[in-house]
Amino acid sequence: MISPEDKLQNLQPLAGLSEVDRQTDLSPPFIHDKAVVEPGATIGTRTRIAAFARILPGAVIGEDCDICDTVLVENGVVIGDRVTIKPGVQVWDGVTLEDDVIVGPNATFSNELLPGRKEPTEPKRTLVRRNASIGANATILAGITLGRNSVVEAGAVVTKDVPHNAIVVGNPAHIKGYVSTPSVGSLDSVRDAELVEETKVPGVRVYRLPLVIDMRGNLSVAEFEEHLPFEPKRYFVVFDVPSEEVRGEHAHKTLHEFLVCVKGSCSLVVDDGDSRDELLLNKPNIGVYIPPMTWITQYKYTPDAVLLVLASDKYNPDDYIRDYDDYMEAVAEERARQ
């Protein structure tokens, strides 16, 4: 890291540098002569501070960052590597931006929980995880965490934490989808009554179960050995979920699950660390098998949705992985052993 008071006027080009080039290129940061970088701030190699930007003492900015015109970075801010902050953004004390974050023009980080309060308060910590993207004119309230790879669309007002990989929109912001999932459609297109249809995530499979149509009432059935991929030892039912809520957000180390939305509908996002898919559960004769070590999320519940989950074993809290970073580490370890 290089002290910002040694202002250098030679802009170092970043485009086209390979990762090896970046690691060996120790070019000093470029600080425009109309930028203000106060003593005590720390600026990484190859970072560019544009005209009329102001960096206050105590701020830490990593390598290969692009801090555009009129950006303010306050005391106590920590910014990772390869972060881009577009013009008109103020990054207040208490905000951390991890690696590869993009902040669009005029996005706002709120630094007060109670605007107008006179007595000093400790700033609420706001965390933007790596590879997240914030659109133009979006507002992020104090104390929010934006998950890895998440996307805040332009103009959204984020009032609560955003899950990893989620795309949020609106005021207040709500999840409209997940990154790298196809356009979700009904699973009613599964072709054969007992055919297992593969998804984009290896191991996750869709089953169409037998459906009996009767004027007295329809019936769907599944027999453990003939239709289901494991013998359940437990079931639970999820219902009365507010439409804006997200459930799941975990993986199991050894547990197998089978999900059927017996009434209404909800969307299921499955993720193995490499691939991601989104499935709309809206038929009582459509089931989805979830193998161990698959990260699952359910959202977009209709008010009448009833989700039935069959599990291969009794409840064991130690079988859960509830943090996405821990999950990615576990996936990497498992693949290294293979």
Coordinates of C-alpha atoms in Angstrom, one line a residue:
M1 CA 0.0 0.0 0.0
I2 CA 1.2 3.5 -0.8
S3 CA 0.7 6.7 1.1
P4 CA -1.8 9.0 -0.7
E5 CA 0.1 12.2 0.1
D6 CA 2.6 11.2 -2.5
K7 CA 0.3 12.3 -5.3
L8 CA 1.4 10.9 -8.7
Q9 CA 0.0 12.1 -12.0
N10 CA 0.7 9.1 -14.2
L11 CA -2.4 7.1 -14.9
Q12 CA -1.6 3.4 -15.0
P13 CA -3.8 1.5 -17.5
L14 CA -5.6 -1.5 -15.9
A15 CA -7.3 -2.9 -19.0
G16 CA -5.7 -6.0 -20.4
L17 CA -3.6 -6.9 -17.4
S18 CA -3.6 -10.6 -16.7
E19 CA -3.8 -11.8 -13.0
V20 CA 0.0 -12.4 -13.1
D21 CA 0.6 -8.9 -14.4
R22 CA -1.6 -7.5 -11.6
Q23 CA 0.3 -9.4 -9.0
T24 CA 3.7 -8.2 -10.2
D25 CA 2.7 -4.6 -11.3
L26 CA 3.3 -2.4 -8.3
S27 CA 2.4 0.8 -10.0
P28 CA 1.5 3.5 -7.5
P29 CA -2.1 4.8 -7.3
F30 CA -3.2 7.6 -9.6
I31 CA -4.6 10.6 -7.7
H32 CA -6.0 13.5 -9.8
D33 CA -4.6 16.9 -8.9
K34 CA -8.1 18.0 -8.1
A35 CA -8.8 15.1 -5.8
V36 CA -8.3 15.5 -2.0
V37 CA -6.7 12.5 -0.2
E38 CA -6.1 13.5 3.4
P39 CA -3.1 12.1 5.4
G40 CA -4.0 8.9 7.2
A41 CA -5.9 7.4 4.3
T42 CA -4.5 4.3 2.6
I43 CA -4.7 3.7 -1.2
G44 CA -3.7 0.4 -2.9
T45 CA -1.5 0.0 -6.0
R46 CA -3.0 0.8 -9.4
T47 CA -6.1 2.4 -7.8
R48 CA -7.4 5.6 -9.5
I49 CA -8.8 8.5 -7.6
A50 CA -10.6 10.9 -10.0
A51 CA -11.2 14.7 -9.9
F52 CA -13.1 16.2 -7.0
A53 CA -13.1 12.9 -5.1
R54 CA -12.3 13.2 -1.4
I55 CA -10.8 10.5 0.8
L56 CA -10.8 11.2 4.6
P57 CA -8.2 10.0 7.1
G58 CA -8.6 6.4 8.2
A59 CA -10.2 5.2 5.0
V60 CA -8.7 2.1 3.5
I61 CA -9.0 1.5 -0.3
G62 CA -7.6 -1.6 -1.9
E63 CA -5.9 -2.3 -5.2
D64 CA -7.2 -1.8 -8.8
C65 CA -10.1 0.4 -7.6
D66 CA -11.8 3.1 -9.6
I67 CA -13.1 5.9 -7.4
C68 CA -14.9 8.3 -9.8
D69 CA -15.5 12.1 -9.8
T70 CA -17.1 13.7 -6.7
V71 CA -17.1 10.5 -4.6
L72 CA -16.7 11.0 -0.8
V73 CA -15.1 8.2 1.3
E74 CA -15.3 8.9 5.0
N75 CA -13.3 7.8 8.0
G76 CA -13.5 4.1 8.9
V77 CA -14.6 3.0 5.5
V78 CA -12.9 -0.2 4.2
I79 CA -13.0 -0.9 0.4
G80 CA -11.6 -4.1 -1.1
D81 CA -9.8 -4.7 -4.4
R82 CA -11.2 -4.0 -7.9
V83 CA -14.1 -1.9 -6.5
T84 CA -15.8 0.7 -8.8
I85 CA -17.6 3.6 -7.3
K86 CA -19.4 5.8 -9.8
P87 CA -19.8 9.6 -9.5
G88 CA -22.0 11.2 -6.8
V89 CA -21.7 8.5 -4.1
Q90 CA -20.9 9.1 -0.5
V91 CA -19.5 6.2 1.5
W92 CA -20.0 6.9 5.2
D93 CA -18.2 5.6 8.2
G94 CA -19.3 2.1 9.0
V95 CA -19.5 0.9 5.4
T96 CA -17.4 -2.0 4.1
L97 CA -17.3 -2.9 0.4
E98 CA -15.6 -6.2 -0.3
D99 CA -13.7 -7.2 -3.5
D100 CA -15.2 -6.6 -6.9
V101 CA -18.2 -4.5 -5.8
I102 CA -19.8 -2.0 -8.2
V103 CA -21.7 1.0 -6.9
G104 CA -23.7 2.9 -9.5
P105 CA -24.0 6.7 -9.8
N106 CA -25.7 8.6 -7.0
A107 CA -26.4 5.5 -5.0
T108 CA -26.9 6.4 -1.3
F109 CA -25.6 4.7 1.8
S110 CA -27.7 5.9 4.8
N111 CA -25.5 6.6 7.8
E112 CA -28.3 7.3 10.3
L113 CA -30.8 5.0 11.9
L114 CA -32.6 7.9 13.5
P115 CA -32.2 11.0 11.3
G116 CA -32.2 14.3 13.2
R117 CA -31.0 12.7 16.5
K118 CA -28.5 15.1 18.2
E119 CA -26.5 12.8 20.5
P120 CA -23.6 10.9 18.9
T121 CA -24.1 7.2 18.2
E122 CA -21.9 4.4 17.0
P123 CA -22.3 4.0 13.2
K124 CA -24.3 1.0 12.2
R125 CA -22.2 -1.4 10.2
T126 CA -23.2 -1.8 6.5
L127 CA -21.5 -4.7 4.6
V128 CA -21.6 -5.2 0.9
R129 CA -20.2 -8.6 0.1
R130 CA -17.9 -9.4 -2.8
N131 CA -19.1 -9.2 -6.4
A132 CA -22.3 -7.4 -5.4
S133 CA -23.7 -4.7 -7.7
I134 CA -25.7 -1.6 -6.6
G135 CA -27.6 0.3 -9.4
A136 CA -27.9 4.0 -9.9
N137 CA -29.9 6.0 -7.3
A138 CA -30.4 3.0 -5.1
T139 CA -30.7 3.6 -1.3
I140 CA -29.1 1.2 1.2
L141 CA -30.3 1.8 4.8
A142 CA -27.7 1.7 7.6
G143 CA -26.9 -1.7 9.0
I144 CA -27.8 -3.7 5.9
T145 CA -25.8 -6.6 4.5
L146 CA -25.9 -7.2 0.8
G147 CA -25.0 -10.9 0.0
R148 CA -22.3 -12.1 -2.3
N149 CA -23.1 -11.7 -6.0
S150 CA -26.4 -9.8 -5.1
V151 CA -27.8 -7.2 -7.4
V152 CA -29.7 -4.1 -6.3
E153 CA -31.5 -2.6 -9.3
A154 CA -31.6 1.1 -10.0
G155 CA -33.7 3.1 -7.7
A156 CA -34.4 0.3 -5.2
V157 CA -34.7 1.2 -1.5
V158 CA -33.1 -1.6 0.5
T159 CA -34.5 -1.9 4.1
K160 CA -33.3 -5.3 5.1
D161 CA -30.6 -7.8 4.3
V162 CA -30.3 -9.1 0.8
P163 CA -29.5 -12.8 0.4
H164 CA -26.5 -14.1 -1.6
N165 CA -27.2 -14.1 -5.4
A166 CA -30.5 -12.4 -5.0
I167 CA -31.8 -9.6 -7.3
V168 CA -33.9 -7.0 -5.6
V169 CA -36.0 -4.2 -6.9
G170 CA -38.6 -1.6 -5.7
N171 CA -39.4 0.5 -2.6
P172 CA -39.1 -1.3 -0.3
A173 CA -36.9 -3.6 -2.2
H174 CA -38.1 -7.2 -2.7
I175 CA -36.5 -10.2 -4.4
K176 CA -37.6 -10.5 -8.0
G177 CA -35.1 -13.3 -8.9
Y178 CA -31.7 -14.8 -8.5
V179 CA -28.5 -14.4 -10.5
S180 CA -27.7 -17.0 -13.2
T181 CA -31.1 -18.7 -13.1
P182 CA -33.2 -19.1 -16.2
S183 CA -36.7 -17.7 -16.7
V184 CA -38.7 -19.7 -14.3
G185 CA -41.7 -21.6 -15.6
S186 CA -44.2 -24.2 -14.4
L187 CA -42.8 -27.7 -13.9
D188 CA -46.0 -29.1 -15.5
S189 CA -43.9 -29.7 -18.7
V190 CA -42.1 -32.7 -17.1
R191 CA -42.7 -35.3 -19.8
D192 CA -43.4 -38.8 -18.4
A193 CA -45.3 -39.8 -15.3
E194 CA -42.3 -41.5 -13.6
L195 CA -39.5 -39.9 -15.5
V196 CA -36.9 -38.1 -13.5
E197 CA -36.0 -34.9 -15.2
E198 CA -32.6 -33.4 -14.5
T199 CA -32.1 -29.7 -13.8
K200 CA -29.1 -27.3 -14.3
V201 CA -27.8 -28.4 -10.9
P202 CA -26.4 -32.0 -11.0
G203 CA -28.3 -34.3 -8.7
V204 CA -31.4 -32.1 -8.3
R205 CA -34.2 -33.9 -10.1
V206 CA -37.9 -33.1 -10.9
Y207 CA -40.5 -35.9 -10.6
R208 CA -44.0 -36.0 -12.0
L209 CA -46.0 -38.1 -9.6
P210 CA -49.1 -40.1 -10.5
L211 CA -52.3 -38.0 -10.7
V212 CA -55.8 -39.4 -10.5
I213 CA -58.6 -37.2 -11.8
D214 CA -62.0 -37.9 -10.2
M215 CA -65.2 -35.9 -10.2
R216 CA -65.3 -36.5 -6.4
G217 CA -61.8 -34.8 -6.1
N218 CA -58.4 -35.3 -7.5
L219 CA -55.6 -37.3 -5.9
S220 CA -51.8 -37.5 -6.2
V221 CA -49.8 -40.3 -4.7
A222 CA -46.3 -41.5 -4.3
E223 CA -44.9 -44.8 -3.0
F224 CA -41.5 -44.7 -1.3
E225 CA -39.8 -47.5 -3.3
E226 CA -41.5 -46.9 -6.7
H227 CA -41.7 -43.1 -6.9
L228 CA -39.5 -41.5 -4.3
P229 CA -35.7 -41.6 -4.3
F230 CA -35.4 -42.3 -0.5
E231 CA -37.6 -43.5 2.4
P232 CA -38.6 -40.5 4.5
K233 CA -38.2 -40.6 8.2
R234 CA -39.7 -37.1 8.8
Y235 CA -42.0 -34.6 7.2
F236 CA -42.7 -30.9 7.8
V237 CA -45.1 -28.4 6.3
V238 CA -44.5 -24.7 5.5
F239 CA -47.5 -22.5 5.2
D240 CA -48.8 -19.0 5.9
V241 CA -45.5 -17.5 4.6
P242 CA -45.8 -13.7 3.9
S243 CA -45.1 -13.3 0.1
E244 CA -42.0 -11.0 0.7
E245 CA -40.3 -13.5 3.0
V246 CA -37.5 -15.9 2.0
R247 CA -37.1 -19.3 3.6
G248 CA -34.5 -22.0 3.4
E249 CA -31.1 -20.4 2.8
H250 CA -29.2 -23.4 3.9
A251 CA -27.7 -26.7 2.9
H252 CA -27.6 -30.1 4.5
K253 CA -24.4 -32.2 4.9
T254 CA -26.1 -35.6 4.7
L255 CA -29.9 -35.1 4.6
H256 CA -31.9 -35.8 1.5
E257 CA -35.2 -33.9 0.9
F258 CA -38.2 -34.1 -1.4
L259 CA -40.4 -31.0 -1.9
V260 CA -44.0 -30.8 -3.1
C261 CA -46.1 -27.6 -3.1
V262 CA -49.4 -29.3 -2.4
K263 CA -51.3 -26.0 -2.6
G264 CA -50.6 -22.6 -4.2
S265 CA -47.1 -22.0 -5.4
C266 CA -43.5 -20.9 -4.5
S267 CA -40.2 -20.7 -6.3
L268 CA -37.3 -22.9 -5.4
V269 CA -33.7 -21.9 -6.0
V270 CA -31.1 -24.6 -6.0
D271 CA -27.3 -24.0 -6.0
D272 CA -24.3 -26.4 -5.9
G273 CA -21.6 -23.7 -5.8
D274 CA -21.1 -23.8 -9.6
S275 CA -24.6 -24.0 -11.1
R276 CA -27.9 -22.4 -10.1
D277 CA -31.5 -23.1 -11.2
E278 CA -34.9 -21.8 -10.3
L279 CA -38.0 -24.0 -10.3
L280 CA -41.6 -22.9 -9.8
L281 CA -43.5 -25.4 -7.7
N282 CA -47.2 -25.0 -8.4
K283 CA -48.6 -28.5 -8.9
P284 CA -49.4 -31.1 -6.1
N285 CA -48.1 -33.9 -8.4
I286 CA -44.7 -32.3 -9.0
G287 CA -41.9 -33.0 -6.6
V288 CA -38.2 -32.0 -6.5
Y289 CA -35.5 -34.1 -5.0
I290 CA -32.7 -32.2 -3.2
P291 CA -29.5 -34.2 -2.5
P292 CA -27.1 -33.4 0.3
M293 CA -24.7 -30.4 -0.1
T294 CA -27.2 -28.4 -2.2
W295 CA -27.9 -24.8 -1.1
I296 CA -31.7 -24.2 -1.3
T297 CA -33.9 -21.1 -1.0
Q298 CA -37.6 -20.7 -1.3
Y299 CA -39.4 -17.4 -2.0
K300 CA -42.4 -15.9 -4.0
Y301 CA -44.9 -17.8 -1.8
T302 CA -48.5 -17.2 -2.8
P303 CA -50.8 -16.5 0.3
D304 CA -52.3 -20.0 0.1
A305 CA -49.1 -21.9 -0.5
V306 CA -48.5 -25.1 1.4
L307 CA -45.1 -26.7 1.0
L308 CA -44.6 -30.3 2.0
V309 CA -41.0 -31.5 2.7
L310 CA -40.1 -35.1 3.2
A311 CA -36.7 -35.7 4.9
S312 CA -34.5 -38.8 5.0
D313 CA -33.7 -38.5 8.7
K314 CA -34.8 -36.9 12.0
Y315 CA -34.0 -33.3 12.7
N316 CA -30.3 -32.7 13.5
P317 CA -29.2 -29.0 13.9
D318 CA -25.6 -30.1 13.3
D319 CA -26.5 -31.2 9.8
Y320 CA -27.3 -27.7 8.7
I321 CA -24.9 -25.3 6.9
R322 CA -26.5 -21.9 7.3
D323 CA -23.8 -19.5 6.1
Y324 CA -23.2 -19.3 2.3
D325 CA -19.4 -18.7 2.8
D326 CA -19.2 -21.8 5.0
Y327 CA -21.1 -23.7 2.4
M328 CA -18.7 -22.7 -0.4
E329 CA -15.7 -23.7 1.7
A330 CA -17.3 -27.1 2.5
V331 CA -18.0 -27.6 -1.2
A332 CA -14.4 -26.8 -2.1
E333 CA -13.1 -29.2 0.6
E334 CA -15.4 -32.0 -0.6
R335 CA -14.3 -31.6 -4.2
A336 CA -10.6 -31.5 -3.2
R337 CA -11.1 -34.9 -1.5
Q338 CA -12.6 -36.4 -4.7

